PDB file of C-alpha atoms and ligand atoms in Angstrom:
ATOM      1  CA  UNK A  38     -32.824 -34.000  -5.409  1.00 94.00           C
ATOM      2  CA  UNK A  39     -29.468 -32.684  -6.587  1.00 96.00           C
ATOM      3  CA  UNK A  40     -30.241 -28.953  -6.324  1.00 97.00           C
ATOM      4  CA  UNK A  41     -31.226 -29.444  -2.650  1.00 97.00           C
ATOM      5  CA  UNK A  42     -27.556 -30.232  -1.934  1.00 98.00           C
ATOM      6  CA  UNK A  43     -26.709 -26.631  -2.815  1.00 98.00           C
ATOM      7  CA  UNK A  44     -29.265 -25.107  -0.391  1.00 98.00           C
ATOM      8  CA  UNK A  45     -27.916 -23.391   2.722  1.00 98.00           C
ATOM      9  CA  UNK A  46     -31.127 -23.063   4.724  1.00 98.00           C
ATOM     10  CA  UNK A  47     -30.503 -22.922   8.452  1.00 98.00           C
ATOM     11  CA  UNK A  48     -26.775 -22.247   8.030  1.00 98.00           C
ATOM     12  CA  UNK A  49     -24.899 -19.123   9.121  1.00 98.00           C
ATOM     13  CA  UNK A  50     -22.003 -17.717   7.098  1.00 99.00           C
ATOM     14  CA  UNK A  51     -19.422 -15.172   8.191  1.00 99.00           C
ATOM     15  CA  UNK A  52     -18.147 -13.154   5.200  1.00 99.00           C
ATOM     16  CA  UNK A  53     -15.289 -10.701   5.732  1.00 99.00           C
ATOM     17  CA  UNK A  54     -15.242  -7.556   3.602  1.00 98.00           C
ATOM     18  CA  UNK A  55     -18.971  -7.922   2.879  1.00 98.00           C
ATOM     19  CA  UNK A  56     -19.595  -4.240   2.138  1.00 98.00           C
ATOM     20  CA  UNK A  57     -18.462  -4.202  -1.484  1.00 98.00           C
ATOM     21  CA  UNK A  58     -17.042  -6.083  -4.488  1.00 98.00           C
ATOM     22  CA  UNK A  59     -16.617  -9.848  -4.322  1.00 98.00           C
ATOM     23  CA  UNK A  60     -17.566  -9.994  -0.622  1.00 98.00           C
ATOM     24  CA  UNK A  61     -20.879  -8.334  -1.398  1.00 98.00           C
ATOM     25  CA  UNK A  62     -21.537 -10.739  -4.296  1.00 98.00           C
ATOM     26  CA  UNK A  63     -20.679 -13.756  -2.121  1.00 98.00           C
ATOM     27  CA  UNK A  64     -22.918 -12.482   0.719  1.00 99.00           C
ATOM     28  CA  UNK A  65     -25.870 -12.037  -1.642  1.00 98.00           C
ATOM     29  CA  UNK A  66     -25.275 -15.501  -3.156  1.00 99.00           C
ATOM     30  CA  UNK A  67     -25.101 -17.309   0.201  1.00 99.00           C
ATOM     31  CA  UNK A  68     -28.199 -15.471   1.429  1.00 99.00           C
ATOM     32  CA  UNK A  69     -30.083 -16.358  -1.781  1.00 98.00           C
ATOM     33  CA  UNK A  70     -29.203 -20.000  -1.101  1.00 98.00           C
ATOM     34  CA  UNK A  71     -30.821 -19.649   2.336  1.00 98.00           C
ATOM     35  CA  UNK A  72     -27.964 -18.795   4.723  1.00 98.00           C
ATOM     36  CA  UNK A  73     -28.002 -16.092   7.382  1.00 98.00           C
ATOM     37  CA  UNK A  74     -25.012 -13.887   6.554  1.00 98.00           C
ATOM     38  CA  UNK A  75     -22.861 -12.051   9.082  1.00 98.00           C
ATOM     39  CA  UNK A  76     -20.873  -9.428   7.201  1.00 98.00           C
ATOM     40  CA  UNK A  77     -17.679  -8.383   8.973  1.00 98.00           C
ATOM     41  CA  UNK A  78     -16.435  -5.111   7.535  1.00 98.00           C
ATOM     42  CA  UNK A  79     -14.802  -1.856   8.578  1.00 98.00           C
ATOM     43  CA  UNK A  80     -17.376   0.238   6.667  1.00 97.00           C
ATOM     44  CA  UNK A  81     -21.153   0.059   6.627  1.00 98.00           C
ATOM     45  CA  UNK A  82     -22.641  -2.894   4.730  1.00 98.00           C
ATOM     46  CA  UNK A  83     -25.875  -1.004   4.123  1.00 98.00           C
ATOM     47  CA  UNK A  84     -25.890  -1.680   0.375  1.00 98.00           C
ATOM     48  CA  UNK A  85     -25.314  -5.421   0.918  1.00 98.00           C
ATOM     49  CA  UNK A  86     -28.023  -5.505   3.586  1.00 98.00           C
ATOM     50  CA  UNK A  87     -30.482  -3.780   1.252  1.00 98.00           C
ATOM     51  CA  UNK A  88     -29.764  -6.219  -1.582  1.00 98.00           C
ATOM     52  CA  UNK A  89     -30.352  -9.175   0.756  1.00 98.00           C
ATOM     53  CA  UNK A  90     -33.400  -7.726   2.496  1.00 98.00           C
ATOM     54  CA  UNK A  91     -34.952  -7.149  -0.953  1.00 98.00           C
ATOM     55  CA  UNK A  92     -35.568 -10.921  -1.192  1.00 98.00           C
ATOM     56  CA  UNK A  93     -36.306 -11.299   2.559  1.00 98.00           C
ATOM     57  CA  UNK A  94     -32.864 -12.774   3.251  1.00 98.00           C
ATOM     58  CA  UNK A  95     -31.115 -12.469   6.614  1.00 98.00           C
ATOM     59  CA  UNK A  96     -28.039 -10.263   7.021  1.00 98.00           C
ATOM     60  CA  UNK A  97     -26.259  -8.846  10.089  1.00 98.00           C
ATOM     61  CA  UNK A  98     -23.356  -6.433  10.076  1.00 98.00           C
ATOM     62  CA  UNK A  99     -20.338  -6.560  12.392  1.00 98.00           C
ATOM     63  CA  UNK A 100     -18.362  -3.358  12.102  1.00 98.00           C
ATOM     64  CA  UNK A 101     -14.709  -4.187  12.722  1.00 98.00           C
ATOM     65  CA  UNK A 102     -11.299  -3.172  11.385  1.00 98.00           C
ATOM     66  CA  UNK A 103      -9.910  -6.644  10.736  1.00 98.00           C
ATOM     67  CA  UNK A 104      -6.322  -5.411  10.804  1.00 98.00           C
ATOM     68  CA  UNK A 105      -6.602  -4.343  14.459  1.00 97.00           C
ATOM     69  CA  UNK A 106      -5.681  -6.548  17.448  1.00 96.00           C
ATOM     70  CA  UNK A 107      -8.810  -8.089  18.959  1.00 98.00           C
ATOM     71  CA  UNK A 108     -10.642  -8.257  15.608  1.00 98.00           C
ATOM     72  CA  UNK A 109     -10.928 -12.063  15.686  1.00 98.00           C
ATOM     73  CA  UNK A 110     -12.496 -11.965  19.178  1.00 98.00           C
ATOM     74  CA  UNK A 111     -14.952  -9.297  18.029  1.00 98.00           C
ATOM     75  CA  UNK A 112     -16.102 -11.422  15.078  1.00 98.00           C
ATOM     76  CA  UNK A 113     -16.538 -14.526  17.269  1.00 98.00           C
ATOM     77  CA  UNK A 114     -18.342 -12.699  20.103  1.00 98.00           C
ATOM     78  CA  UNK A 115     -20.710 -10.802  17.802  1.00 98.00           C
ATOM     79  CA  UNK A 116     -21.479 -13.948  15.779  1.00 98.00           C
ATOM     80  CA  UNK A 117     -22.455 -15.740  18.987  1.00 98.00           C
ATOM     81  CA  UNK A 118     -24.678 -12.803  19.999  1.00 98.00           C
ATOM     82  CA  UNK A 119     -26.324 -12.428  16.594  1.00 98.00           C
ATOM     83  CA  UNK A 120     -26.701 -16.015  15.399  1.00 98.00           C
ATOM     84  CA  UNK A 121     -25.396 -18.334  18.111  1.00 98.00           C
ATOM     85  CA  UNK A 122     -22.981 -20.087  15.752  1.00 97.00           C
ATOM     86  CA  UNK A 123     -21.465 -20.203  12.288  1.00 98.00           C
ATOM     87  CA  UNK A 124     -21.251 -23.022   9.745  1.00 98.00           C
ATOM     88  CA  UNK A 125     -19.396 -21.237   6.947  1.00 99.00           C
ATOM     89  CA  UNK A 126     -16.482 -18.784   6.923  1.00 99.00           C
ATOM     90  CA  UNK A 127     -15.494 -16.835   3.816  1.00 99.00           C
ATOM     91  CA  UNK A 128     -12.099 -15.161   4.215  1.00 99.00           C
ATOM     92  CA  UNK A 129     -12.608 -12.484   1.577  1.00 98.00           C
ATOM     93  CA  UNK A 130     -11.239  -9.201   2.982  1.00 98.00           C
ATOM     94  CA  UNK A 131      -7.909  -8.286   1.435  1.00 98.00           C
ATOM     95  CA  UNK A 132      -5.751  -5.367   0.382  1.00 98.00           C
ATOM     96  CA  UNK A 133      -3.298  -4.790  -2.426  1.00 97.00           C
ATOM     97  CA  UNK A 134      -0.508  -2.188  -2.406  1.00 97.00           C
ATOM     98  CA  UNK A 135       1.179  -1.524  -5.738  1.00 96.00           C
ATOM     99  CA  UNK A 136       4.856  -0.550  -5.572  1.00 96.00           C
ATOM    100  CA  UNK A 137       8.234  -1.688  -6.867  1.00 98.00           C
ATOM    101  CA  UNK A 138       9.844  -4.399  -4.728  1.00 98.00           C
ATOM    102  CA  UNK A 139      12.778  -1.997  -4.159  1.00 98.00           C
ATOM    103  CA  UNK A 140      10.461   0.530  -2.473  1.00 98.00           C
ATOM    104  CA  UNK A 141       8.359  -1.712  -0.207  1.00 98.00           C
ATOM    105  CA  UNK A 142       8.658  -0.624   3.434  1.00 98.00           C
ATOM    106  CA  UNK A 143       8.373  -3.063   6.323  1.00 98.00           C
ATOM    107  CA  UNK A 144       5.204  -1.233   7.351  1.00 98.00           C
ATOM    108  CA  UNK A 145       3.508  -1.803   3.995  1.00 98.00           C
ATOM    109  CA  UNK A 146       4.718  -5.407   3.801  1.00 98.00           C
ATOM    110  CA  UNK A 147       3.237  -6.088   7.264  1.00 98.00           C
ATOM    111  CA  UNK A 148      -0.075  -4.378   6.386  1.00 98.00           C
ATOM    112  CA  UNK A 149      -0.672  -6.718   3.465  1.00 98.00           C
ATOM    113  CA  UNK A 150       0.583  -9.900   5.150  1.00 98.00           C
ATOM    114  CA  UNK A 151      -1.335  -9.103   8.338  1.00 98.00           C
ATOM    115  CA  UNK A 152      -4.746  -8.895   6.638  1.00 98.00           C
ATOM    116  CA  UNK A 153      -4.362 -11.220   3.642  1.00 98.00           C
ATOM    117  CA  UNK A 154      -2.463 -13.998   5.401  1.00 98.00           C
ATOM    118  CA  UNK A 155      -2.258 -13.772   9.216  1.00 98.00           C
ATOM    119  CA  UNK A 156      -5.938 -12.899   9.721  1.00 98.00           C
ATOM    120  CA  UNK A 157      -7.033 -15.683   7.362  1.00 98.00           C
ATOM    121  CA  UNK A 158      -5.206 -18.218   9.516  1.00 98.00           C
ATOM    122  CA  UNK A 159      -6.243 -16.949  12.952  1.00 98.00           C
ATOM    123  CA  UNK A 160      -9.884 -16.260  12.019  1.00 98.00           C
ATOM    124  CA  UNK A 161     -10.105 -19.773  10.532  1.00 99.00           C
ATOM    125  CA  UNK A 162      -8.549 -21.220  13.688  1.00 98.00           C
ATOM    126  CA  UNK A 163     -10.950 -19.326  15.979  1.00 98.00           C
ATOM    127  CA  UNK A 164     -14.063 -20.140  13.941  1.00 99.00           C
ATOM    128  CA  UNK A 165     -13.058 -23.814  13.744  1.00 98.00           C
ATOM    129  CA  UNK A 166     -12.419 -23.957  17.516  1.00 98.00           C
ATOM    130  CA  UNK A 167     -15.598 -22.153  18.538  1.00 98.00           C
ATOM    131  CA  UNK A 168     -18.136 -23.392  16.023  1.00 98.00           C
ATOM    132  CA  UNK A 169     -16.913 -26.111  13.675  1.00 98.00           C
ATOM    133  CA  UNK A 170     -15.281 -28.631  16.032  1.00 98.00           C
ATOM    134  CA  UNK A 171     -18.193 -28.641  18.530  1.00 97.00           C
ATOM    135  CA  UNK A 172     -20.704 -29.017  15.651  1.00 97.00           C
ATOM    136  CA  UNK A 173     -18.658 -31.672  13.868  1.00 97.00           C
ATOM    137  CA  UNK A 174     -18.121 -29.783  10.632  1.00 98.00           C
ATOM    138  CA  UNK A 175     -18.066 -26.566   8.639  1.00 98.00           C
ATOM    139  CA  UNK A 176     -16.871 -24.885   5.469  1.00 98.00           C
ATOM    140  CA  UNK A 177     -14.038 -22.430   4.969  1.00 99.00           C
ATOM    141  CA  UNK A 178     -13.642 -20.613   1.666  1.00 99.00           C
ATOM    142  CA  UNK A 179     -10.499 -18.545   1.233  1.00 99.00           C
ATOM    143  CA  UNK A 180     -10.206 -15.966  -1.520  1.00 98.00           C
ATOM    144  CA  UNK A 181      -6.926 -16.512  -3.343  1.00 98.00           C
ATOM    145  CA  UNK A 182      -5.862 -14.833  -6.610  1.00 98.00           C
ATOM    146  CA  UNK A 183      -4.119 -15.313  -9.936  1.00 98.00           C
ATOM    147  CA  UNK A 184      -1.105 -14.141  -7.913  1.00 98.00           C
ATOM    148  CA  UNK A 185      -1.343 -17.324  -5.871  1.00 98.00           C
ATOM    149  CA  UNK A 186       0.149 -18.869  -9.037  1.00 98.00           C
ATOM    150  CA  UNK A 187       1.973 -15.983 -10.732  1.00 98.00           C
ATOM    151  CA  UNK A 188       4.257 -13.196  -9.577  1.00 98.00           C
ATOM    152  CA  UNK A 189       2.259 -10.231 -10.877  1.00 96.00           C
ATOM    153  CA  UNK A 190       3.739  -6.798 -11.466  1.00 95.00           C
ATOM    154  CA  UNK A 191       4.734  -4.473  -8.577  1.00 96.00           C
ATOM    155  CA  UNK A 192       2.721  -6.350  -5.922  1.00 98.00           C
ATOM    156  CA  UNK A 193       5.294  -8.572  -4.135  1.00 98.00           C
ATOM    157  CA  UNK A 194       3.607  -8.648  -0.691  1.00 98.00           C
ATOM    158  CA  UNK A 195       0.227  -9.365  -2.271  1.00 98.00           C
ATOM    159  CA  UNK A 196       1.687 -12.230  -4.351  1.00 98.00           C
ATOM    160  CA  UNK A 197       3.388 -13.625  -1.242  1.00 98.00           C
ATOM    161  CA  UNK A 198       0.196 -13.426   0.820  1.00 98.00           C
ATOM    162  CA  UNK A 199      -2.034 -14.953  -1.844  1.00 98.00           C
ATOM    163  CA  UNK A 200       0.450 -17.789  -2.474  1.00 98.00           C
ATOM    164  CA  UNK A 201       0.296 -18.415   1.284  1.00 98.00           C
ATOM    165  CA  UNK A 202      -3.506 -18.559   1.116  1.00 99.00           C
ATOM    166  CA  UNK A 203      -3.308 -21.550  -1.234  1.00 98.00           C
ATOM    167  CA  UNK A 204      -0.738 -23.226   1.068  1.00 98.00           C
ATOM    168  CA  UNK A 205      -2.870 -22.605   4.167  1.00 98.00           C
ATOM    169  CA  UNK A 206      -5.934 -23.912   2.364  1.00 99.00           C
ATOM    170  CA  UNK A 207      -4.166 -27.218   1.784  1.00 98.00           C
ATOM    171  CA  UNK A 208      -2.593 -27.374   5.256  1.00 98.00           C
ATOM    172  CA  UNK A 209      -5.882 -26.741   7.074  1.00 98.00           C
ATOM    173  CA  UNK A 210      -7.777 -29.119   4.778  1.00 98.00           C
ATOM    174  CA  UNK A 211      -5.241 -31.852   5.592  1.00 98.00           C
ATOM    175  CA  UNK A 212      -5.747 -31.442   9.329  1.00 98.00           C
ATOM    176  CA  UNK A 213      -9.466 -30.781   9.433  1.00 98.00           C
ATOM    177  CA  UNK A 214     -11.019 -32.951   6.699  1.00 98.00           C
ATOM    178  CA  UNK A 215     -11.311 -35.806   9.198  1.00 98.00           C
ATOM    179  CA  UNK A 216     -13.410 -33.493  11.414  1.00 98.00           C
ATOM    180  CA  UNK A 217     -15.930 -32.760   8.640  1.00 98.00           C
ATOM    181  CA  UNK A 218     -14.450 -29.359   7.853  1.00 98.00           C
ATOM    182  CA  UNK A 219     -13.832 -28.617   4.178  1.00 98.00           C
ATOM    183  CA  UNK A 220     -11.298 -25.887   3.493  1.00 99.00           C
ATOM    184  CA  UNK A 221     -11.104 -24.720  -0.121  1.00 99.00           C
ATOM    185  CA  UNK A 222     -10.311 -21.541  -2.012  1.00 99.00           C
ATOM    186  CA  UNK A 223     -11.503 -19.538  -4.977  1.00 99.00           C
ATOM    187  CA  UNK A 224      -8.903 -17.802  -7.131  1.00 98.00           C
ATOM    188  CA  UNK A 225     -10.700 -14.989  -8.944  1.00 98.00           C
ATOM    189  CA  UNK A 226      -9.218 -13.718 -12.176  1.00 98.00           C
ATOM    190  CA  UNK A 227      -9.240 -10.029 -13.052  1.00 97.00           C
ATOM    191  CA  UNK A 228     -12.512  -8.710 -11.622  1.00 97.00           C
ATOM    192  CA  UNK A 229     -14.026  -5.236 -11.910  1.00 96.00           C
ATOM    193  CA  UNK A 230     -13.963  -4.146  -8.215  1.00 94.00           C
ATOM    194  CA  UNK A 231     -12.132  -1.516  -6.116  1.00 92.00           C
ATOM    195  CA  UNK A 232      -9.150  -3.907  -5.945  1.00 90.00           C
ATOM    196  CA  UNK A 233      -8.465  -3.358  -9.660  1.00 93.00           C
ATOM    197  CA  UNK A 234      -9.628   0.262 -10.074  1.00 93.00           C
ATOM    198  CA  UNK A 235      -6.026   1.506 -10.411  1.00 90.00           C
ATOM    199  CA  UNK A 236      -5.293  -1.129 -13.089  1.00 91.00           C
ATOM    200  CA  UNK A 237      -8.484  -0.443 -15.002  1.00 93.00           C
ATOM    201  CA  UNK A 238      -7.821   3.292 -15.050  1.00 94.00           C
ATOM    202  CA  UNK A 239      -4.380   2.690 -16.602  1.00 93.00           C
ATOM    203  CA  UNK A 240      -5.354   2.396 -20.295  1.00 94.00           C
ATOM    204  CA  UNK A 241      -2.252   0.470 -21.339  1.00 94.00           C
ATOM    205  CA  UNK A 242      -2.354  -2.081 -18.462  1.00 92.00           C
ATOM    206  CA  UNK A 243      -6.084  -2.452 -18.788  1.00 93.00           C
ATOM    207  CA  UNK A 244      -5.891  -3.213 -22.530  1.00 95.00           C
ATOM    208  CA  UNK A 245      -3.011  -5.639 -22.044  1.00 95.00           C
ATOM    209  CA  UNK A 246      -4.877  -7.536 -19.285  1.00 95.00           C
ATOM    210  CA  UNK A 247      -8.088  -7.656 -21.297  1.00 96.00           C
ATOM    211  CA  UNK A 248      -6.301  -8.975 -24.374  1.00 96.00           C
ATOM    212  CA  UNK A 249      -4.930 -11.903 -22.308  1.00 97.00           C
ATOM    213  CA  UNK A 250      -8.290 -13.006 -20.860  1.00 98.00           C
ATOM    214  CA  UNK A 251      -9.680 -15.775 -23.105  1.00 98.00           C
ATOM    215  CA  UNK A 252     -13.262 -14.876 -22.102  1.00 98.00           C
ATOM    216  CA  UNK A 253     -12.581 -11.369 -23.468  1.00 97.00           C
ATOM    217  CA  UNK A 254     -13.966  -9.444 -20.499  1.00 97.00           C
ATOM    218  CA  UNK A 255     -13.199  -8.541 -16.884  1.00 97.00           C
ATOM    219  CA  UNK A 256     -15.012 -10.694 -14.306  1.00 98.00           C
ATOM    220  CA  UNK A 257     -17.730  -9.417 -12.003  1.00 97.00           C
ATOM    221  CA  UNK A 258     -18.819 -10.382  -8.459  1.00 98.00           C
ATOM    222  CA  UNK A 259     -21.709 -12.334 -10.077  1.00 98.00           C
ATOM    223  CA  UNK A 260     -19.144 -14.614 -11.726  1.00 98.00           C
ATOM    224  CA  UNK A 261     -18.025 -16.149  -8.427  1.00 98.00           C
ATOM    225  CA  UNK A 262     -21.442 -16.457  -6.803  1.00 98.00           C
ATOM    226  CA  UNK A 263     -22.103 -20.023  -8.003  1.00 98.00           C
ATOM    227  CA  UNK A 264     -18.669 -21.310  -6.978  1.00 99.00           C
ATOM    228  CA  UNK A 265     -19.068 -19.746  -3.520  1.00 99.00           C
ATOM    229  CA  UNK A 266     -22.443 -21.444  -2.987  1.00 99.00           C
ATOM    230  CA  UNK A 267     -21.027 -24.761  -4.220  1.00 98.00           C
ATOM    231  CA  UNK A 268     -18.052 -24.642  -1.821  1.00 99.00           C
ATOM    232  CA  UNK A 269     -20.312 -23.561   1.078  1.00 99.00           C
ATOM    233  CA  UNK A 270     -22.793 -26.386   0.499  1.00 98.00           C
ATOM    234  CA  UNK A 271     -23.093 -30.146   0.976  1.00 98.00           C
ATOM    235  CA  UNK A 272     -22.497 -30.497  -2.768  1.00 98.00           C
ATOM    236  CA  UNK A 273     -18.762 -30.061  -2.081  1.00 98.00           C
ATOM    237  CA  UNK A 274     -18.488 -32.325   0.982  1.00 98.00           C
ATOM    238  CA  UNK A 275     -15.731 -34.454  -0.612  1.00 98.00           C
ATOM    239  CA  UNK A 276     -13.729 -31.486  -1.983  1.00 98.00           C
ATOM    240  CA  UNK A 277     -10.784 -30.638   0.261  1.00 98.00           C
ATOM    241  CA  UNK A 278      -7.850 -28.260  -0.016  1.00 98.00           C
ATOM    242  CA  UNK A 279      -8.539 -27.281  -3.622  1.00 98.00           C
ATOM    243  CA  UNK A 280      -8.373 -23.839  -5.210  1.00 98.00           C
ATOM    244  CA  UNK A 281     -10.889 -23.244  -7.997  1.00 98.00           C
ATOM    245  CA  UNK A 282      -9.919 -20.560 -10.499  1.00 98.00           C
ATOM    246  CA  UNK A 283     -12.799 -18.408 -11.723  1.00 98.00           C
ATOM    247  CA  UNK A 284     -10.776 -16.445 -14.197  1.00 98.00           C
ATOM    248  CA  UNK A 285     -12.301 -16.441 -17.693  1.00 98.00           C
ATOM    249  CA  UNK A 286      -9.483 -18.803 -18.712  1.00 98.00           C
ATOM    250  CA  UNK A 287      -6.526 -16.605 -17.591  1.00 98.00           C
ATOM    251  CA  UNK A 288      -4.545 -19.526 -16.118  1.00 98.00           C
ATOM    252  CA  UNK A 289      -5.314 -21.770 -19.071  1.00 98.00           C
ATOM    253  CA  UNK A 290      -3.519 -19.420 -21.473  1.00 95.00           C
TER     254      UNK A 290
HETATM  255  P1  LIG B 163     -12.343  -4.659  -2.757  1.00 95.32           P
HETATM  256  O1  LIG B 163     -13.584  -4.055  -3.286  1.00 95.32           O
HETATM  257  O2  LIG B 163     -11.151  -3.827  -2.514  1.00 95.32           O
HETATM  258  O3  LIG B 163     -12.733  -5.489  -1.456  1.00 95.32           O
HETATM  259  C1  LIG B 163     -11.842  -5.764  -0.407  1.00 95.32           C
HETATM  260  C2  LIG B 163     -12.661  -5.892   0.861  1.00 95.32           C
HETATM  261  O4  LIG B 163     -11.788  -6.075   1.981  1.00 95.32           O
HETATM  262  C3  LIG B 163     -13.453  -4.616   1.132  1.00 95.32           C
HETATM  263  O5  LIG B 163     -14.685  -4.958   1.733  1.00 95.32           O
HETATM  264  C4  LIG B 163     -12.554  -3.915   2.132  1.00 95.32           C
HETATM  265  O6  LIG B 163     -13.182  -2.951   2.917  1.00 95.32           O
HETATM  266  C5  LIG B 163     -12.136  -5.111   2.957  1.00 95.32           C
HETATM  267  N1  LIG B 163     -11.048  -4.725   3.853  1.00 95.32           N
HETATM  268  C6  LIG B 163      -9.823  -4.250   3.525  1.00 95.32           C
HETATM  269  N2  LIG B 163      -9.139  -3.956   4.647  1.00 95.32           N
HETATM  270  C7  LIG B 163      -9.959  -4.243   5.688  1.00 95.32           C
HETATM  271  C8  LIG B 163      -9.831  -4.153   7.091  1.00 95.32           C
HETATM  272  N3  LIG B 163      -8.712  -3.703   7.675  1.00 95.32           N
HETATM  273  N4  LIG B 163     -10.880  -4.505   7.867  1.00 95.32           N
HETATM  274  C9  LIG B 163     -12.036  -4.947   7.306  1.00 95.32           C
HETATM  275  N5  LIG B 163     -12.219  -5.063   5.983  1.00 95.32           N
HETATM  276  C10 LIG B 163     -11.180  -4.725   5.183  1.00 95.32           C
HETATM  277  O7  LIG B 163     -11.870  -5.757  -3.788  1.00 95.32           O
HETATM  278  P2  LIG B 163     -12.420  -7.192  -4.137  1.00 95.32           P
HETATM  279  O8  LIG B 163     -11.947  -7.485  -5.479  1.00 95.32           O
HETATM  280  O9  LIG B 163     -13.845  -7.329  -3.825  1.00 95.32           O
HETATM  281  O10 LIG B 163     -11.547  -8.071  -3.135  1.00 95.32           O
HETATM  282  C11 LIG B 163     -12.061  -9.151  -2.378  1.00 95.32           C
HETATM  283  C12 LIG B 163     -11.005 -10.236  -2.269  1.00 95.32           C
HETATM  284  O11 LIG B 163     -10.762 -10.760  -3.564  1.00 95.32           O
HETATM  285  C13 LIG B 163      -9.658  -9.741  -1.760  1.00 95.32           C
HETATM  286  O12 LIG B 163      -9.088 -10.703  -0.915  1.00 95.32           O
HETATM  287  C14 LIG B 163      -8.844  -9.614  -3.030  1.00 95.32           C
HETATM  288  O13 LIG B 163      -7.477  -9.724  -2.796  1.00 95.32           O
HETATM  289  C15 LIG B 163      -9.377 -10.787  -3.804  1.00 95.32           C
HETATM  290  N6  LIG B 163      -9.158 -10.761  -5.253  1.00 95.32           N
HETATM  291  C16 LIG B 163      -9.664  -9.772  -6.042  1.00 95.32           C
HETATM  292  C17 LIG B 163      -9.429  -9.809  -7.406  1.00 95.32           C
HETATM  293  C18 LIG B 163      -9.933  -8.765  -8.344  1.00 95.32           C
HETATM  294  O14 LIG B 163      -9.550  -8.785  -9.516  1.00 95.32           O
HETATM  295  N7  LIG B 163     -10.770  -7.858  -7.944  1.00 95.32           N
HETATM  296  C19 LIG B 163      -8.697 -10.855  -7.957  1.00 95.32           C
HETATM  297  C20 LIG B 163      -8.212 -11.840  -7.141  1.00 95.32           C
HETATM  298  C21 LIG B 163      -8.453 -11.797  -5.781  1.00 95.32           C
HETATM  299  P3  LIG B 163     -13.174  -1.391   2.442  1.00 95.32           P
HETATM  300  O15 LIG B 163     -14.236  -1.305   1.390  1.00 95.32           O
HETATM  301  O16 LIG B 163     -13.475  -0.651   3.690  1.00 95.32           O
HETATM  302  O17 LIG B 163     -11.810  -1.106   1.905  1.00 95.32           O
END
């Protein structure tokens, strides 16, 4: 039956940045579909764990600063210890630093590129090597952005990193589709999370963003839950290298 294709029973998903925002929503969604979720985060995922345990779902936390050397090894080693393997990787953790291009230091540029771009590649590579190639398949979901397609305002490193995410999604899909690994991305629109708290507290920017969203509201983590389950499941087995915008129509305008 068609809805069975969306079930994730028996699968294990690694979700980075699972403690809050979109990562928390994605973790809850994958667990509701039946997956065991390993949340990799630098702060406690207690709230996410509680939400998942409330419906008897399975969640494990791996506390790790993903911007530090050795983070990829930590995620792989702890996943093996906790669940033996992984079938799904969601590269969700990301940071945004807002400053004029003229003021961006090399340090800040590297911070953003390191987490949003470099980690996405090397964690995908390690998870594919360790778990997906031996098992003959897997799913990678990268979290892109509207700034994978647009320049944004005062966020040049973020726009560069999120444009790279869409490129990497296609490059990895090209190489790994033949091995049963689907690599796709979700480009969220303007969502009410910590990532946009600065924007939402600026009355003028907030009103101008809201007026441009055809759906007439900011998105929420719940809005990307269905797309995440779809891309993590058998229902998307012939979808490769594509970025799905979940943006209330922002890109259509
Ligand atoms: P968020 O609440 O700021 O979540 C970002 C997540 O990344 C948090 O869990 C954060 O942990 C984690 N993270 C940051 N640096 C880390 C590090 N060094 N080690 C481990 N974890 C780290 O915002 P969000 O909106 O949910 O963002 C999730 C993803 O969606 C990001 O990739 C973001 O770029 C993308 N996105 C968001 C929007 C939006 O409008 N909100 C739009 C497009 C794309 P802490 O809580 O400890 O900081």
